[in-house]
Short mmCIF file of C-alpha atoms and ligand atoms in Angstrom, two decimals:
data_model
loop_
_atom_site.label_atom_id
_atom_site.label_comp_id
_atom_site.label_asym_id
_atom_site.label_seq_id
_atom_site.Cartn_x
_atom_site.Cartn_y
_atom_site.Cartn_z
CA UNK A 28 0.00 0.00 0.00
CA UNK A 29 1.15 3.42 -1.06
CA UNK A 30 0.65 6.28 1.68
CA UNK A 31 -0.45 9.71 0.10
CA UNK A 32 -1.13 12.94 2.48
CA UNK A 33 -4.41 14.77 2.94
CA UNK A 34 -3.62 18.15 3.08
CA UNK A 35 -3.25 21.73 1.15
CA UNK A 36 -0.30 22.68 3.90
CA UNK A 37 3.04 22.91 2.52
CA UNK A 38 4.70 22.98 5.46
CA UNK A 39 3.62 19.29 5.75
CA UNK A 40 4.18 18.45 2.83
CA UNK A 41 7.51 19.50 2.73
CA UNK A 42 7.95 17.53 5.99
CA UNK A 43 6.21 14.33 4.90
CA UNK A 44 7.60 13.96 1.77
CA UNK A 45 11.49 14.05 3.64
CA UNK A 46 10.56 10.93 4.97
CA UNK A 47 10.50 9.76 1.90
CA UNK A 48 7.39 7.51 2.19
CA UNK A 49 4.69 10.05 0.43
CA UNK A 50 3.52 8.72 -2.95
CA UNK A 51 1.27 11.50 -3.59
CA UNK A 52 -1.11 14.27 -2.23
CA UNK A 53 -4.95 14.93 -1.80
CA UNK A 54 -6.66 18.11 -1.34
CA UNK A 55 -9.99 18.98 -1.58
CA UNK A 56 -12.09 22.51 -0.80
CA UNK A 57 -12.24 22.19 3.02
CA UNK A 58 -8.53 21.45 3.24
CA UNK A 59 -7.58 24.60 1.41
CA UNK A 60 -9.93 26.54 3.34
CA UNK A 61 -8.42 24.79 6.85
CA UNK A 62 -5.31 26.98 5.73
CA UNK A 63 -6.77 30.31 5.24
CA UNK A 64 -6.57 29.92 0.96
CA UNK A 65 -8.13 32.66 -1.13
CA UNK A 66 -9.26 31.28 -4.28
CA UNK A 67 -7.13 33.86 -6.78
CA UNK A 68 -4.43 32.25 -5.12
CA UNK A 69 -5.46 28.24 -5.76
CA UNK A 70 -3.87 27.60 -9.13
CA UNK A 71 -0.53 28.73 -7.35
CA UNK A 72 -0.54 26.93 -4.41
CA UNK A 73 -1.80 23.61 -6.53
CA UNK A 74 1.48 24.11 -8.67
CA UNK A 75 3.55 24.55 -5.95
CA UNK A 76 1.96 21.17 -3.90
CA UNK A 77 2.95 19.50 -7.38
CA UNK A 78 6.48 20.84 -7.46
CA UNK A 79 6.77 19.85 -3.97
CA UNK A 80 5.82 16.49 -4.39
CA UNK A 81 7.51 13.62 -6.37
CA UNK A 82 3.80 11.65 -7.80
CA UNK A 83 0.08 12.59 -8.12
CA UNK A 84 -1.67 15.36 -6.77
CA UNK A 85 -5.75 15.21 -6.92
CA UNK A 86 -7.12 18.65 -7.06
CA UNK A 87 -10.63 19.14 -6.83
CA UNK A 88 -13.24 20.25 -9.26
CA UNK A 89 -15.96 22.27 -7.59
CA UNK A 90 -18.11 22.73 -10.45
CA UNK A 91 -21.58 21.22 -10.23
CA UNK A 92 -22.35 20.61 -13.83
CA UNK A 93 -20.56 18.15 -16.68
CA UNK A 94 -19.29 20.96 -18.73
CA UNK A 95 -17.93 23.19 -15.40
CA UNK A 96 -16.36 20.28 -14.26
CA UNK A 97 -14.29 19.29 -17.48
CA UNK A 98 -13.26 22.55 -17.80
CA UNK A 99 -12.02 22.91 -14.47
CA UNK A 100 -10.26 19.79 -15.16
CA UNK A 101 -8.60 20.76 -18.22
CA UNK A 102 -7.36 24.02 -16.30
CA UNK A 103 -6.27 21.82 -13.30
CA UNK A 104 -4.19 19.43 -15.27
CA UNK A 105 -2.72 22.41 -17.25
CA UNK A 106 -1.45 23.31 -14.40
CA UNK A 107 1.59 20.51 -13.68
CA UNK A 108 2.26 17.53 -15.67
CA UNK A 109 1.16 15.19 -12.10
CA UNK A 110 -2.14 17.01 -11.63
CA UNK A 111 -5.07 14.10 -10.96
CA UNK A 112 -8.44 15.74 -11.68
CA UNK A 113 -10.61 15.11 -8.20
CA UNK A 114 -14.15 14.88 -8.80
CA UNK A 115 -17.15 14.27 -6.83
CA UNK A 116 -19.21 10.23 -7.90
CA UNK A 117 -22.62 11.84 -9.29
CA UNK A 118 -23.68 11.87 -12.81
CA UNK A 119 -22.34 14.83 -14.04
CA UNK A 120 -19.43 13.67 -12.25
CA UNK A 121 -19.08 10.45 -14.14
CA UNK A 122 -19.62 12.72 -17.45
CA UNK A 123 -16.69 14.79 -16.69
CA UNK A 124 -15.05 11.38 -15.83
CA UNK A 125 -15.41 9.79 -19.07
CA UNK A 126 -14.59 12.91 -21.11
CA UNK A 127 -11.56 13.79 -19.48
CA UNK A 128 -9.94 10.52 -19.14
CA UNK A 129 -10.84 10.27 -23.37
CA UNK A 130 -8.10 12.90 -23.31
CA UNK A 131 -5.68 11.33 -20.99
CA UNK A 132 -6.67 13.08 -18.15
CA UNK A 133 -6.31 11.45 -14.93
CA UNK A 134 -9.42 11.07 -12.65
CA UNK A 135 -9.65 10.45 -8.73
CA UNK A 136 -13.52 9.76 -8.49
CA UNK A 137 -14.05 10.83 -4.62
CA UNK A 138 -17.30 10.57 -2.16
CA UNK A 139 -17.70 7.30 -2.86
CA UNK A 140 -19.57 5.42 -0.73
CA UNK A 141 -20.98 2.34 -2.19
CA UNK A 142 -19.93 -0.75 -4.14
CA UNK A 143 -21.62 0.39 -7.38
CA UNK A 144 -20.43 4.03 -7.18
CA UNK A 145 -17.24 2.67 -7.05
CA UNK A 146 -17.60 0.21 -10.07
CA UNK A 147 -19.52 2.87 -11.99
CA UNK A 148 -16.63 5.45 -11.66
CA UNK A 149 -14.41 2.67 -12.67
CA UNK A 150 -16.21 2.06 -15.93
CA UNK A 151 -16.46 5.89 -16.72
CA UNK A 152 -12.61 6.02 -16.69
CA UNK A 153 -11.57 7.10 -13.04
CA UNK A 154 -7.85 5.97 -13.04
CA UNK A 155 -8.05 6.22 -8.94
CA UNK A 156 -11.56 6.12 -6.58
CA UNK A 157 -11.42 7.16 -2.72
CA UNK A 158 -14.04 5.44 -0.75
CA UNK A 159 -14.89 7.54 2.79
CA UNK A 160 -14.22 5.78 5.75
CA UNK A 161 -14.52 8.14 8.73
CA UNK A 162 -17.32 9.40 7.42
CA UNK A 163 -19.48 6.24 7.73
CA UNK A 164 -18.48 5.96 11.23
CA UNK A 165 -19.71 9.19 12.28
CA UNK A 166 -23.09 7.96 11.50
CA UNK A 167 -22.30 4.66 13.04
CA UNK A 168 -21.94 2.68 10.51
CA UNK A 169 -18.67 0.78 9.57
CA UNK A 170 -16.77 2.58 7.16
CA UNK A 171 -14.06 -0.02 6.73
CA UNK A 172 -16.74 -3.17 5.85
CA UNK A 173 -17.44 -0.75 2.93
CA UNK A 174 -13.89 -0.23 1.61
CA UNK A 175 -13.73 -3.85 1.99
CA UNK A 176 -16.31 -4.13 -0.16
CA UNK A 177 -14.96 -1.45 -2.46
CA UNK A 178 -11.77 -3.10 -2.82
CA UNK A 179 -12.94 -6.73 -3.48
CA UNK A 180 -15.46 -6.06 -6.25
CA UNK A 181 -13.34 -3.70 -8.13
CA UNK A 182 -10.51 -6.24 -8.18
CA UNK A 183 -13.03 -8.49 -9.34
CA UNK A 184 -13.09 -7.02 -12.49
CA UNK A 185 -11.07 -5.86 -15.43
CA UNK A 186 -11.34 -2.02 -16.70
CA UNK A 187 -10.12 -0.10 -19.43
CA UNK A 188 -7.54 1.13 -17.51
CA UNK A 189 -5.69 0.82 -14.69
CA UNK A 190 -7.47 1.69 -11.67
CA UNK A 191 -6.33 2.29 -7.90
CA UNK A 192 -8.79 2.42 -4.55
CA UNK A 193 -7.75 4.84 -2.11
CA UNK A 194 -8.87 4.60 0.98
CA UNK A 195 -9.73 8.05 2.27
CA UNK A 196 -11.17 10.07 4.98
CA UNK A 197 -8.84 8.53 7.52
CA UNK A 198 -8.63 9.03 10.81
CA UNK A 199 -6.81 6.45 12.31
CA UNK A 200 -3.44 3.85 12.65
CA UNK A 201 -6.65 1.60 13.19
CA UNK A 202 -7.83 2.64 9.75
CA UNK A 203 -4.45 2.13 8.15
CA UNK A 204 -3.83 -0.74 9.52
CA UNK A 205 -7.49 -1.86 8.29
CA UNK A 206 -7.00 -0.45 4.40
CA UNK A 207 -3.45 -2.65 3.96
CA UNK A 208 -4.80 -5.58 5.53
CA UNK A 209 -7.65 -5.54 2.98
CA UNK A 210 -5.43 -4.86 0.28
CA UNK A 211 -6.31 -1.14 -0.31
CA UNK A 212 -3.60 -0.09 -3.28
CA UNK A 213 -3.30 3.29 -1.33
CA UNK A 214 -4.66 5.19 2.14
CA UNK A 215 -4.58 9.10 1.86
CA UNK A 216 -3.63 10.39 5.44
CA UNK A 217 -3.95 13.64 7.74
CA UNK A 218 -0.03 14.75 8.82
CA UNK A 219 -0.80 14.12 12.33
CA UNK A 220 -1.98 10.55 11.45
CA UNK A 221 1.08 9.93 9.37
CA UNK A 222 3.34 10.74 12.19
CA UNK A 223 1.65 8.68 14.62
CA UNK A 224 1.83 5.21 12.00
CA UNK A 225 5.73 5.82 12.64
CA UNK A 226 5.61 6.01 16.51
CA UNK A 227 5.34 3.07 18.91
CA UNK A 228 6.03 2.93 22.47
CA UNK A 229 8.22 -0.04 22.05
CA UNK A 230 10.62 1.61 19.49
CA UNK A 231 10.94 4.85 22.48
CA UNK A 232 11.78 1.85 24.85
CA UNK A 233 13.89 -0.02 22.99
CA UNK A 234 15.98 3.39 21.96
CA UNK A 235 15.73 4.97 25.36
CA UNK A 236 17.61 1.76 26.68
CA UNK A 237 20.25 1.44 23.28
CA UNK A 238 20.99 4.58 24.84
CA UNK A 239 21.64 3.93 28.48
CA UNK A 240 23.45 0.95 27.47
CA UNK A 241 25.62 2.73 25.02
CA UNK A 242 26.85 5.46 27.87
CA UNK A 243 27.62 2.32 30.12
CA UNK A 244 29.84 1.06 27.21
CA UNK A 245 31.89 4.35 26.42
CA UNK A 246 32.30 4.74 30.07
CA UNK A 247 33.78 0.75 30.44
O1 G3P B 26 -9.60 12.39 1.39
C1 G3P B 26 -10.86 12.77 1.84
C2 G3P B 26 -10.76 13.45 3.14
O2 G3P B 26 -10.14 14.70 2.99
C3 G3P B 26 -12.03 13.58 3.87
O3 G3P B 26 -11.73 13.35 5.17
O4 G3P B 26 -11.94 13.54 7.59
O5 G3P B 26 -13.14 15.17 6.11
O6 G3P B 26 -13.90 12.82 6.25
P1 G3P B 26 -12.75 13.74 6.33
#
């Protein structure tokens, strides 16, 4: 499983991608908006998440209708050679889909919350599709049966092209966990999430006593 970040900051981006284990970025309206963005600014800052970032970056289309949203998307993907073209699973949605991806536009098919969502954005062209978990679970239900779900039928099938489930809306090691287990090809992560997955109480342990043993060593 590839790990992508979910996020418009750069700062974190910058940060996560030293690590050297981000694959690629998300964003969507809400996260721009978490950072104070103005939109005569959002081009920009898309183009510089791209140049910051070494593999996809899905920017959102906010348009509501088929012919908004493909031009959106042929702005968006102007914009940097890895733009992905993030669009919402509805019917004007899948419309976009399809026309874009005619003209090797890349599509991440997001809010997708059912098993034939999924497979319908797969057969309109969506090269990636981000099933919600968190979200299910805030209305107690269980968000990670349904990417389960998500990811077995869609591998149960062969599409036009190649297409990769990202699990998304995460909230959780629990979740991440979860998505590889299953088999998710990617899981698109909050920062603070992302540095948690690399923390474990053993590995403080274990280097808090490398340590007291080394000082007993240089002192022998
Ligand atoms: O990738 C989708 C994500 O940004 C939504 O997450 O936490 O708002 O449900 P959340």
């Amino acid at each position: 499983m590839k790990f992508f970040l979910d996020t418009a900051d750069l700062n974190e981006i910058e940060e996560a991608c030293s690590w050297g284990v981000v694959a690629g970025v998300t964003t969507n309206p809400t996260l721009y908006a978490k950072i104070g963005g103005k939109l005569a600014d959002f081009n920009t800052h898309i183009q510089r998440i791209c140049e910051l970032t070494d593999g996809p970056v899905s920017a959102e289309a906010v348009g509501t209708t088929r012919e908004e949203i493909i031009r959106e998307g042929e702005e968006l993907a102007a914009l940097a050679p890895n733009v992905v073209v993030k669009i919402p699973t509805m019917i004007e949605g899948l419309a976009a889909t399809k026309a874009l991806a005619a003209k090797d536009i890349p599509v991440n098919m997001t809010l997708c919350f059912s098993v034939p969502q999924a497979i319908m954005a797969a057969r309109a062209g969506a090269a990636y599709i981000s099933p919600f978990v968190g979200r299910f679970d805030d209305i107690s239900e269980d968000g990670l049966a349904q990417l389960e779900d998500v990811v077995a039928a869609v591998a149960s099938y062969d599409f036009d092209q190649s297409v990769e489930i990202i699990a998304a809306s995460i909230r959780s090691a629990h979740h991440v966990t979860q998505s590889a287990l299953m088999g998710a090809d990617i899981a698109t992560v909050p920062f603070g999430v992302l540095k948690k997955l690399v923390e474990h109480p053993l590995t403080d342990r274990g280097l808090a006593s490398f340590e007291a043993d080394w000082k007993k060593v240089v002192q022998a």
